[in-house]
Coordinates of C-alpha atoms in Angstrom, one line a residue:
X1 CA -145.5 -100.3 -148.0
X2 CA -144.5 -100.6 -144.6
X3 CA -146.8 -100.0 -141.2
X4 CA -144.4 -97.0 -140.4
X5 CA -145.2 -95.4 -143.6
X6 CA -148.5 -96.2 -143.2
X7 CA -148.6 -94.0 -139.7
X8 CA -146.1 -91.1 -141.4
X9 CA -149.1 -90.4 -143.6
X10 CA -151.7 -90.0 -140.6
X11 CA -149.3 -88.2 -138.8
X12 CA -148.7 -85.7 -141.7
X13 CA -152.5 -86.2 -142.4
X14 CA -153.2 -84.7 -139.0
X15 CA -150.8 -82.3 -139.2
X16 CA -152.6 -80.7 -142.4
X17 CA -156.0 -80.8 -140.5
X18 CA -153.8 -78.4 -137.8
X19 CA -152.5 -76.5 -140.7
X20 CA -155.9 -76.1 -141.7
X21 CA -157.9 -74.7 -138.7
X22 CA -154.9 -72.4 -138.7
X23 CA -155.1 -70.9 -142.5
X24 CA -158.8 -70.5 -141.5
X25 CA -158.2 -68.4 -138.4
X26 CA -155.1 -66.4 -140.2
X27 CA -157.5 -65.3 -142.9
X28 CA -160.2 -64.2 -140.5
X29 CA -157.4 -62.3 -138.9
X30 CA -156.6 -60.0 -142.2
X31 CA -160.1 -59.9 -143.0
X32 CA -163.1 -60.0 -140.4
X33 CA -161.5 -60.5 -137.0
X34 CA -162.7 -57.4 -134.6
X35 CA -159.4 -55.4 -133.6
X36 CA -160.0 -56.5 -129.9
X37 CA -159.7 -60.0 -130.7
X38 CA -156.5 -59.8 -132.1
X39 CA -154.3 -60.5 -129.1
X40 CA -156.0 -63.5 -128.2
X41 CA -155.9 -64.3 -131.7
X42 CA -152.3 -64.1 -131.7
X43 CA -152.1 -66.7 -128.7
X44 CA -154.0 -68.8 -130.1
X45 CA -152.5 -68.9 -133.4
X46 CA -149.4 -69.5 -131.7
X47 CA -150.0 -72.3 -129.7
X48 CA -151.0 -74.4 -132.5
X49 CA -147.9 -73.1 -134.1
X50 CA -146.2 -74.9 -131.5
X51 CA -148.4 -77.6 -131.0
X52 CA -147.5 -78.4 -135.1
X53 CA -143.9 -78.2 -134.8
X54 CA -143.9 -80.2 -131.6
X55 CA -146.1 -82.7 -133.2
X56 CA -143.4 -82.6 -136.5
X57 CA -140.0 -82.6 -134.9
X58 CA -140.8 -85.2 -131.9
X59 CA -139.0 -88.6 -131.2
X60 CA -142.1 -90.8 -132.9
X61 CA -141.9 -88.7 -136.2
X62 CA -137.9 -88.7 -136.7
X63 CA -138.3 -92.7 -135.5
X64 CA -140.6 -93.6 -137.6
X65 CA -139.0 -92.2 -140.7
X66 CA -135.6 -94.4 -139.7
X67 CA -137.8 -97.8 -140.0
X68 CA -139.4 -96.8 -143.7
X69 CA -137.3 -98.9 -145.9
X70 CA -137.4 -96.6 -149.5
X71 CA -137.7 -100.4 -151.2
X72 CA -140.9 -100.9 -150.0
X73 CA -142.2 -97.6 -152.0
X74 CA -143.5 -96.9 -154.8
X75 CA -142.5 -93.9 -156.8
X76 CA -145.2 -91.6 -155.3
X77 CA -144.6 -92.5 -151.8
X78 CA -140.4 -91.9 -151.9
X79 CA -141.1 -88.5 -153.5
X80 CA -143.6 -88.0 -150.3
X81 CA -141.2 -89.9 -147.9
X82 CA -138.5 -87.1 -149.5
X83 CA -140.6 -84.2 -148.7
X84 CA -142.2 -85.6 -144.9
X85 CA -137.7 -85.6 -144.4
X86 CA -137.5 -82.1 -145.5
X87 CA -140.4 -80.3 -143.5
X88 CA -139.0 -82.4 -140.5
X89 CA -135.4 -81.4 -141.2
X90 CA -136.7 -78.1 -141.8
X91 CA -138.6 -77.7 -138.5
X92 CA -136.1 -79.8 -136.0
X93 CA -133.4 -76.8 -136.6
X94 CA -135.6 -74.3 -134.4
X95 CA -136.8 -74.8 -130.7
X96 CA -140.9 -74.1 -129.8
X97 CA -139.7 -71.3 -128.4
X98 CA -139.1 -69.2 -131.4
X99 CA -141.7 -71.0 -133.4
X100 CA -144.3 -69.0 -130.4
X101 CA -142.1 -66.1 -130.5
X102 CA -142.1 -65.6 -134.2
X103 CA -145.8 -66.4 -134.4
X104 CA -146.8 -63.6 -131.6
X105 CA -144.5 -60.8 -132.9
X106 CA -145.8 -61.4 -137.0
X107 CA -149.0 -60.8 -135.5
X108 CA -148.0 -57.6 -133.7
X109 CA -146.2 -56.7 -136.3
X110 CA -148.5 -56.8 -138.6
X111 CA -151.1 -54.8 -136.3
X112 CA -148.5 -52.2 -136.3
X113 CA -147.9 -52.2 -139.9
X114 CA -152.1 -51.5 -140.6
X115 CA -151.8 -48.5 -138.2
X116 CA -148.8 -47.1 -138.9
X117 CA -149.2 -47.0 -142.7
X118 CA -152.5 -45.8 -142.5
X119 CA -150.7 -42.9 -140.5
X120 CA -148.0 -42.5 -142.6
X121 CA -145.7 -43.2 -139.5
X122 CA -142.6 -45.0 -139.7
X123 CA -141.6 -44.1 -136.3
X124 CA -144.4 -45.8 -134.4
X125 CA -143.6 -48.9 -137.1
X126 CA -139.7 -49.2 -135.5
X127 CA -140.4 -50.7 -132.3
X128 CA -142.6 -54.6 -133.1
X129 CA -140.4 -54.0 -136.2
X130 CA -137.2 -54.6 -134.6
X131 CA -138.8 -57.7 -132.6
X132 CA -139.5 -59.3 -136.0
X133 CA -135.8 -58.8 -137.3
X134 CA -134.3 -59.8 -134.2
X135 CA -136.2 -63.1 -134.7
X136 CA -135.8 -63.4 -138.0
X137 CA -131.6 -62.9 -137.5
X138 CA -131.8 -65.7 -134.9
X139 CA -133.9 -68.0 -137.1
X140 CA -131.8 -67.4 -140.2
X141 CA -128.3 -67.9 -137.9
X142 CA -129.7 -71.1 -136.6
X143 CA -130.6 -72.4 -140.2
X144 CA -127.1 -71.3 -141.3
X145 CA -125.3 -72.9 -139.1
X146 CA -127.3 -76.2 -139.7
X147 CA -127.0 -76.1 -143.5
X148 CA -123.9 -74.3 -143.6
X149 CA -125.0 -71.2 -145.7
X150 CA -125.2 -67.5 -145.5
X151 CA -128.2 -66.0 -143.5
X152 CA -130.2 -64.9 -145.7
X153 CA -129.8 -68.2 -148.2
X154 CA -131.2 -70.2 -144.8
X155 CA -134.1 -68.1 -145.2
X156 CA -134.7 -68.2 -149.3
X157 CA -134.8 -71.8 -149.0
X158 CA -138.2 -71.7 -146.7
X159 CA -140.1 -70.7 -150.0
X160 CA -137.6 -71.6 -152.6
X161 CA -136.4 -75.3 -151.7
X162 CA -132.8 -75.5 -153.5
X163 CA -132.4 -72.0 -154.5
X164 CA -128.9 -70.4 -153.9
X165 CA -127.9 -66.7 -153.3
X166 CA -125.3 -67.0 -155.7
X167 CA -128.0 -68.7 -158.3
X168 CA -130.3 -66.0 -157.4
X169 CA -127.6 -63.5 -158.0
X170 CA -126.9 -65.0 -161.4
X171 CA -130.5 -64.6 -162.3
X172 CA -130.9 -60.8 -161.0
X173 CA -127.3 -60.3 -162.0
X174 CA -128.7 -61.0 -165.8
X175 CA -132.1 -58.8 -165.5
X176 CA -129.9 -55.7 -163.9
X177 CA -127.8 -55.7 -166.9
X178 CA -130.8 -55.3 -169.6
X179 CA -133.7 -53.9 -167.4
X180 CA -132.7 -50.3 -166.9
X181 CA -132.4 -50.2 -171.0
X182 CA -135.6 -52.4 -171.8
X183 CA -137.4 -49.9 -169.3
X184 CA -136.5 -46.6 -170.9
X185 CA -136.6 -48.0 -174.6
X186 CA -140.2 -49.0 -173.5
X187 CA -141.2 -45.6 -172.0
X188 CA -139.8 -43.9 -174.6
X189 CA -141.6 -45.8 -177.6
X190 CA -144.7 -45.5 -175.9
X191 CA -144.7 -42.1 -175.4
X192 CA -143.8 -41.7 -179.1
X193 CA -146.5 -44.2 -180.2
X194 CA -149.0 -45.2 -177.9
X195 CA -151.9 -42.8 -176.5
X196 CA -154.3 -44.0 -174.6
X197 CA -158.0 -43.0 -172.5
X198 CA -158.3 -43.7 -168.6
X199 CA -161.7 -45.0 -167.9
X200 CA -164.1 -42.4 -166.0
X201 CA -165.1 -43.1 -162.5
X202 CA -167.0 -43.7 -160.5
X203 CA -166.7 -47.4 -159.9
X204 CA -169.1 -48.9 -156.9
X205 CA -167.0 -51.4 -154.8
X206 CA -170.3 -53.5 -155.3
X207 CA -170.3 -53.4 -159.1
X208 CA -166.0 -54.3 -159.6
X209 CA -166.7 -57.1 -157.1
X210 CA -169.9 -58.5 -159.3
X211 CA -167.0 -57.9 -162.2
X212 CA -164.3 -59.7 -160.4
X213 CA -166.2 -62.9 -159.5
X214 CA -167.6 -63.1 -162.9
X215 CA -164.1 -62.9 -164.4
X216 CA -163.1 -65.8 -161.6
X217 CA -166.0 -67.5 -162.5
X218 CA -164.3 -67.3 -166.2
X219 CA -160.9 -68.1 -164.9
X220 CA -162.6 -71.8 -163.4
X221 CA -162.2 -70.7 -160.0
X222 CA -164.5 -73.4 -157.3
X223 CA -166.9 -71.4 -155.7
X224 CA -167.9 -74.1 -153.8
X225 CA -164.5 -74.2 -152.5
X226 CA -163.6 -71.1 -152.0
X227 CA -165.1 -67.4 -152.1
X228 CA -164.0 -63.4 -152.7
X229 CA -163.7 -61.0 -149.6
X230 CA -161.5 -57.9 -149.1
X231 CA -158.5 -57.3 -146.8
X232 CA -155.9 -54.1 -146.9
X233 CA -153.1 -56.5 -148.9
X234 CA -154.2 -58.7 -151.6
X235 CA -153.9 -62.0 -150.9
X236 CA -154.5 -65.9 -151.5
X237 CA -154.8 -68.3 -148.5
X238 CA -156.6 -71.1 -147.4
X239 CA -156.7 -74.8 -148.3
X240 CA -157.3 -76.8 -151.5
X241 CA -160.7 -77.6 -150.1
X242 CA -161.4 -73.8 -149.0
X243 CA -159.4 -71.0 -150.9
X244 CA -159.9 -67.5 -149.5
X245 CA -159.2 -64.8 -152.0
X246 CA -159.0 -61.1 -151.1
X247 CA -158.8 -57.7 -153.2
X248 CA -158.7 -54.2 -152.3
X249 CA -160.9 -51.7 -154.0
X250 CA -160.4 -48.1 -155.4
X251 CA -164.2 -46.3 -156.5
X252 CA -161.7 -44.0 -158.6
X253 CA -160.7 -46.8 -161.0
X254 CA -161.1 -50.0 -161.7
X255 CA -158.6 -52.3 -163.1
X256 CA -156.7 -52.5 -159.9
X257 CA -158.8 -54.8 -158.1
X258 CA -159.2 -56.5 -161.1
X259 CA -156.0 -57.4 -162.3
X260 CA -155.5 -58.0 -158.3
X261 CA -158.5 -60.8 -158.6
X262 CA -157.1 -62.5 -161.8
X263 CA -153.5 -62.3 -159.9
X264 CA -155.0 -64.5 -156.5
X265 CA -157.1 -66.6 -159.0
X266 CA -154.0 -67.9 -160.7
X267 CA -153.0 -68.7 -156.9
X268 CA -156.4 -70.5 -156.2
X269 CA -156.8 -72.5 -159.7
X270 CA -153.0 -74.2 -158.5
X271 CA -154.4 -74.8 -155.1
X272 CA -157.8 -76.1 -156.1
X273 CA -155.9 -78.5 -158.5
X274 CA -153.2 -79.8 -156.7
X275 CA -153.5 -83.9 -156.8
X276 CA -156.6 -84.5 -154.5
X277 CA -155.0 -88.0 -154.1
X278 CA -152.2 -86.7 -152.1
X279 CA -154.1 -84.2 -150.3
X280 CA -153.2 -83.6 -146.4
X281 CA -149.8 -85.5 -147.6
X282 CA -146.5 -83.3 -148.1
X283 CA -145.8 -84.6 -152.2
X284 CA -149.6 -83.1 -152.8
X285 CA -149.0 -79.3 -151.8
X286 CA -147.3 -76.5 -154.4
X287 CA -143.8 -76.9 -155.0
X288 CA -142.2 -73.8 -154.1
X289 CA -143.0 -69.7 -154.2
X290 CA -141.8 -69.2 -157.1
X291 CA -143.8 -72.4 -159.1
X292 CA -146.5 -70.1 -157.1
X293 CA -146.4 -66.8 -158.1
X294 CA -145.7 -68.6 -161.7
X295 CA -149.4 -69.6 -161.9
X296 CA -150.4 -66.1 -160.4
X297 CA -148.4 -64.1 -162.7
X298 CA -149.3 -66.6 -166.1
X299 CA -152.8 -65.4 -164.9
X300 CA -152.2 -61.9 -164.3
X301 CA -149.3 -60.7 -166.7
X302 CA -149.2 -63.5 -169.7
X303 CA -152.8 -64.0 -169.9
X304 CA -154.8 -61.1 -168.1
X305 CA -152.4 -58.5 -169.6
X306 CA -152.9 -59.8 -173.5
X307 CA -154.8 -58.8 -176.4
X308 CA -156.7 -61.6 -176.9
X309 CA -157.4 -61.7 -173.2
X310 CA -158.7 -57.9 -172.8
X311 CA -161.0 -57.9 -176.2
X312 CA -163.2 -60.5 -174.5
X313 CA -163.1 -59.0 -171.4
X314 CA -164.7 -55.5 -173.1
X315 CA -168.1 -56.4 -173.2
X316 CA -168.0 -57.4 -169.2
X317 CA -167.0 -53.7 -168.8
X318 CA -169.5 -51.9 -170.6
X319 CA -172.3 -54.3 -169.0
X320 CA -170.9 -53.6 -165.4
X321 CA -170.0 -49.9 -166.0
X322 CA -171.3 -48.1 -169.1
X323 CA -169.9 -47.8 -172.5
X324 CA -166.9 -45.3 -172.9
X325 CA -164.4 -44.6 -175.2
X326 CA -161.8 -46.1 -172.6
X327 CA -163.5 -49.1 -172.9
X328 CA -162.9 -49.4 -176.8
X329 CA -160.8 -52.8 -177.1
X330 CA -157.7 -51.4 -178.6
X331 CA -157.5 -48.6 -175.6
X332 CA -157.5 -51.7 -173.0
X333 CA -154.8 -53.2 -174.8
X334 CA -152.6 -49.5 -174.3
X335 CA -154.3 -49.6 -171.1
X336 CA -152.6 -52.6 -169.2
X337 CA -149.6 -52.6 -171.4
X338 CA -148.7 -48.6 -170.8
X339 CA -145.3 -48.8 -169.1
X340 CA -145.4 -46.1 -166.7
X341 CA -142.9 -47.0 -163.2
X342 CA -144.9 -46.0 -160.1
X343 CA -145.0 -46.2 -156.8
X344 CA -146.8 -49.3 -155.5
X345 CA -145.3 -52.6 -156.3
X346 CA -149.0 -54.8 -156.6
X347 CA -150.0 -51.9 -159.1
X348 CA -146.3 -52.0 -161.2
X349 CA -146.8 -53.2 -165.0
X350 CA -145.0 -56.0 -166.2
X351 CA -141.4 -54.2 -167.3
X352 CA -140.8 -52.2 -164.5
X353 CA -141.8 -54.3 -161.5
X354 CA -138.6 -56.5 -161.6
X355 CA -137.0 -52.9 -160.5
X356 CA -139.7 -53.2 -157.3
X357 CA -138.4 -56.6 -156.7
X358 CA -134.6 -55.6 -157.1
X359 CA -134.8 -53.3 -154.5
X360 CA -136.5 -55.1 -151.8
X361 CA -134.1 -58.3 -152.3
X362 CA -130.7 -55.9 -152.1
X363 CA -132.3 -54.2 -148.7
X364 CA -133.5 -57.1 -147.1
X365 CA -130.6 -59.5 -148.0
X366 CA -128.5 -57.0 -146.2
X367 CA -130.9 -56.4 -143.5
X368 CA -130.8 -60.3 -142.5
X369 CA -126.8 -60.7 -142.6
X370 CA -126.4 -57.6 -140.6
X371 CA -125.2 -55.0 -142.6
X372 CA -127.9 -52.7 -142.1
X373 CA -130.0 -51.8 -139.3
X374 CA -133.8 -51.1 -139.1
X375 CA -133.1 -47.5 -139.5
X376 CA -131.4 -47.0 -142.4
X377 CA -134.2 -48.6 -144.3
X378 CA -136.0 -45.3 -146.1
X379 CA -132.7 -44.0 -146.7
X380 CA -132.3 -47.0 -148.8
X381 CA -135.6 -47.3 -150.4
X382 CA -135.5 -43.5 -151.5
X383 CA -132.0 -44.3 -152.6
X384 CA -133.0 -47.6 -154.5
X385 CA -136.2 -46.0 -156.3
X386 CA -134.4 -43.2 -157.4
X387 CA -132.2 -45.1 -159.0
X388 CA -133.9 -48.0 -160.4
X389 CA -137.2 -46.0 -161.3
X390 CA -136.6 -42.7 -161.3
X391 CA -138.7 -41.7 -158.4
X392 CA -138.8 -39.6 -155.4
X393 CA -140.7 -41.4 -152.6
X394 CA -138.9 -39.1 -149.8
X395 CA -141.0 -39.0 -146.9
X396 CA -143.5 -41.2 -148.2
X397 CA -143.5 -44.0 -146.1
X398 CA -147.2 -45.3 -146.8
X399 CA -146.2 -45.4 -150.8
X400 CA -142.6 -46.5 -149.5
X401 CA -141.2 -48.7 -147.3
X402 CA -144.4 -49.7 -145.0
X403 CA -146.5 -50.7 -148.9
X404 CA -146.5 -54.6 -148.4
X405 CA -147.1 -56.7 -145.4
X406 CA -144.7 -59.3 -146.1
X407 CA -141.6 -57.8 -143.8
X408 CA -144.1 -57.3 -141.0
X409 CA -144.3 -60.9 -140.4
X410 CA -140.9 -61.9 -140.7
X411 CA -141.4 -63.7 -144.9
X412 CA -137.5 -62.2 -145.9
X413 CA -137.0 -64.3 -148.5
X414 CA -140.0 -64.3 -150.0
X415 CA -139.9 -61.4 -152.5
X416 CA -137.2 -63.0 -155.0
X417 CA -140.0 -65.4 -155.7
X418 CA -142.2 -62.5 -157.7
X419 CA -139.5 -62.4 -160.0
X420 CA -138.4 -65.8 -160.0
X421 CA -141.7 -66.9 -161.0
X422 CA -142.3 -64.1 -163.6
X423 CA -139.0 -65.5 -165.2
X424 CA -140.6 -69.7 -165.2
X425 CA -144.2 -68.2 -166.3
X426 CA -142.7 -66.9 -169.6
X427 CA -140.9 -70.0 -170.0
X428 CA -144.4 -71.8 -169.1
X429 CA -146.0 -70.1 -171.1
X430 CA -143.6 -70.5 -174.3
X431 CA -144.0 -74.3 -173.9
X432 CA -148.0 -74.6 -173.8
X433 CA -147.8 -72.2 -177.2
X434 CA -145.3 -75.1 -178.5
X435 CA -147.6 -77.9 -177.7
X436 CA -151.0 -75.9 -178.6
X437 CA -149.6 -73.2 -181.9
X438 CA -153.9 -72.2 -182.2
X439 CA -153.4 -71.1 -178.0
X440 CA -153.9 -67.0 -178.6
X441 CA -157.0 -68.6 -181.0
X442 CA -158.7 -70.3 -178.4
X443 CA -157.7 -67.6 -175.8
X444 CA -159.1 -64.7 -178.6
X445 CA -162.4 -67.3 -178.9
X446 CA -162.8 -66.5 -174.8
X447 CA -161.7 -70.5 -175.0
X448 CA -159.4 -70.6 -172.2
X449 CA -159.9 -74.4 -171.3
X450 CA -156.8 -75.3 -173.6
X451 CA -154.0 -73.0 -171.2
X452 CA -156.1 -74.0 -168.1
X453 CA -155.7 -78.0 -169.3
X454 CA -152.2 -77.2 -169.8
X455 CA -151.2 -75.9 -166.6
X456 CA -153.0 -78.0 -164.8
X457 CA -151.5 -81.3 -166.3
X458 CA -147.9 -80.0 -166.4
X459 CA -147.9 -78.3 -163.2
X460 CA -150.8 -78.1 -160.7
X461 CA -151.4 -82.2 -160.5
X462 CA -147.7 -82.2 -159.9
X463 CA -147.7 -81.1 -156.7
X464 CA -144.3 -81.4 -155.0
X465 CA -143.8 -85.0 -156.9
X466 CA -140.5 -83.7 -158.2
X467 CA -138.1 -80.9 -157.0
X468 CA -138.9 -77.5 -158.6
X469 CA -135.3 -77.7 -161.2
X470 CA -136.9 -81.8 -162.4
X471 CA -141.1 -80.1 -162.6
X472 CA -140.0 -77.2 -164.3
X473 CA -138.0 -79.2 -166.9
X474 CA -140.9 -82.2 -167.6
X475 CA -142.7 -79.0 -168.7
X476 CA -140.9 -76.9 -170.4
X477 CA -137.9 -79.6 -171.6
X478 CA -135.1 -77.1 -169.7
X479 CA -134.1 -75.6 -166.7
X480 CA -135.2 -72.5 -165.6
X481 CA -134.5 -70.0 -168.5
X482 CA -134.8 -66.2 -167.8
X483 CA -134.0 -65.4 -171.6
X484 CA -138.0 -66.4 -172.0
X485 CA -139.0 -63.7 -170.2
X486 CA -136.9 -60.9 -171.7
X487 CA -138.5 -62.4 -175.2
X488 CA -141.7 -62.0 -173.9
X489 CA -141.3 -59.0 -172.5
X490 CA -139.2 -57.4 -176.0
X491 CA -142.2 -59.2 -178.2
X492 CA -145.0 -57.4 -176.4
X493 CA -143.7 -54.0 -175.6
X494 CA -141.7 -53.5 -178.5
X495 CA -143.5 -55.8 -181.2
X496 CA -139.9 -57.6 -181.9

């Protein structure tokens, strides 16, 4: 190991003590953070945005990876000399000037977005809107022209390192040729066959949060390292050491903000296990988005959606909230299986969200390269739901086009991951049944140690050791396979 390795890794090591401070104060910022502090919030977050990328793309960094000699290495620290390249080759492309730029207007942006969908106001959403767009264009046309692909490909690769728009399109090609069928064969065999009680409110925000850290207290979750709050978008954040969750709660029902909590759970047991030997170094972080939302959705669809899951979790129910009939095992079971396409994408069940996902790829794709304007955007979403599911969300912007918070930031890119890691979390999940055949035993026996085990040996202590195509086949023994998931999904919504 050389002496210019040696100082990569404390440069990198410093970096992820920047990176850290700065996950703190974003998470404060969606959670606690006074609205008068948020423009000097914004600043600051911004200048050590800058202050990173400076610190990544200078002269020392890009000299000191020239004198590594790869020989010197051992297996570990080429896969970590790979990745310290590809954040540096990643970050040289942009000047600090859009780095600050990007940073202030997310932040505005996503001020806007809390107002505005509050007010049901798309209008008084265009203006920061078309800031983050214009920003996003010039990032992605910088990125293009530096890897010599399309726009919107130059962003994909920020969360999905590898991935191509025509790979992605081969994917999504596949799942638009059998959804639309699966989805109405579904529907219709549920209505035919499956009835089913909705529990009886009211639910005390105080009583589903006692629920939802016992079940993350079920799901191994480190509260020592971590902890629960709420924010207006789910989400997972943070760093290994310190992973902030965050729900939102409903007092008319309950199983939102719960199968919300298992979702960011599956997010947090990935981070909290990541190889603590690598930790501040680029091999130790996740692999990718969609590796990401894997882990969430094995949590929240594969596990927190089956039988043998939602019998054990009965008892927790009637101790929080009183017995009911809804509460009868078999009724959960028809309860988070009913296929029934909705509005809101976080809330979707697990046959017709890929339809949520479809849509916000086609209008953001074609958003980024140009092809459509701010504007036109509710036009398209009305357009798009009708179509995929059926619904009319006219005038409904709150329910619509202003429901998630990752456009008001400037993340285009980042939604194909949701379904991209649905896709590897079937396949994921196939595997682990190979290896362990008594898994829905042990799962049924409220035993989840075996899955958790799995997961964490074949993926979490991975890290970013290999790229995602080479992790995903050491654990399944292929590549990426979406014919898993349309099994899954045929096998539990149609018992085939």
């Amino acid at each position: 190991m050389t002496d210019a390795y040696c100082k990569l890794e404390a440069r990198f090591a410093r970096l992820s003590r920047y990176a850290h401070l700065g996950a703190m104060a974003g998470w404060d910022q969606l959670t606690l953070m006074p609205s008068g502090g948020s423009e000097a919030r914004a600043a600051a977050i911004a200048e050590l945005q800058v202050l990173m990328h400076e610190s990544l793309t200078d002269d020392a960094t890009r000299g000191l990876l020239d004198d590594v000699d790869p020989s010197t290495l051992d297996d570990t620290q080429r896969a970590n000399l790979r990745e310290m390249k590809r954040e540096v080759d990643d970050a040289r492309v942009l000047p600090p000037s859009l780095v600050e730029a990007q940073s202030l207007a997310g932040a505005r942006g996503e001020r806007a977005w809390r107002r505005c969908r509050a007010d049901n106001d798309w209008q008084g959403f265009l203006e920061p809107f078309r800031e983050v767009v214009r920003l996003a264009r010039e990032e992605a046309t910088i990125r293009a022209e530096a890897a010599g692909c399309s726009r919107y490909e130059a962003l994909l690769q920020k969360f999905e390192p590898g991935m191509s728009v025509a790979e992605l399109d081969r994917l999504f090609a596949d799942m638009r040729q059998w959804l639309p069928g699966l989805l109405q064969e579904v529907v219709e065999h549920q209505r035919a066959t499956v009835d089913y009680t909705t529990p009886r409110g009211p639910f005390p925000q105080q009583d589903q949060q006692r629920l939802g850290q016992r079940m993350m207290d079920w799901l191994g979750f480190d509260f020592e390292h971590g902890r629960l709050d709420v924010s207006l978008h789910p989400f997972c954040g943070g760093v290994p050491e310190d992973v902030r969750l965050t729900t939102r709660y409903r007092e008319d029902e309950c199983f939102s903000s719960l199968m919300g909590i298992i979702h960011e759970t599956g997010h947090a047991r990935y981070e909290q296990n990541l190889p603590a030997a690598l930790r501040g170094q680029p091999a130790g972080k996740a692999r990718s988005m969609a590796v990401h939302e894997s882990q969430s959705l094995s949590f929240e669809m594969q596990l927190g959606r089956s039988a043998a899951f939602l019998r054990c979790l009965r008892p927790w129910l009637v101790e929080q909230f009183g017995d009911q009939p809804a509460f009868e095992a078999d009724n959960l079971v028809r309860l988070a299986q009913r296929v029934e396409p909705g509005l809101i994408r976080v809330d979707a069940d697990e046959v017709s969200y890929p339809a949520h996902i479809l849509l916000r790829y086609d209008i953001e794709r074609a958003l980024i390269e140009g092809d459509i304007e701010v504007e036109e955007i509710p036009g398209l979403w009305d357009e798009g739901m009708q179509r995929l599911l059926g619904l009319d969300t006219r005038g409904n912007y709150r329910d619509g086009c202003l429901q998630d918070i990752h456009w008001t930031d400037g993340a285009f890119g980042y939604f194909p991951t949701y379904s991209l890691g649905a896709m590897l979390a079937a396949q994921l999940m196939a595997a682990a049944r190979r290896e362990r055949p008594d898994l829905d035993e042990r799962i049924a026996a409220g035993d989840l140690k075996p899955l958790f085990y799995w997961l964490k040996t074949n993926v979490w202590q991975q890290g970013s050791l290999y790229d995602t195509d080479e992790l995903i086949r050491r654990a399944s023994g292929e590549s990426l396979n979406p014919a898993h998931y349309r099994r899954h999904l045929r096998t539990r919504y149609l018992g085939e």
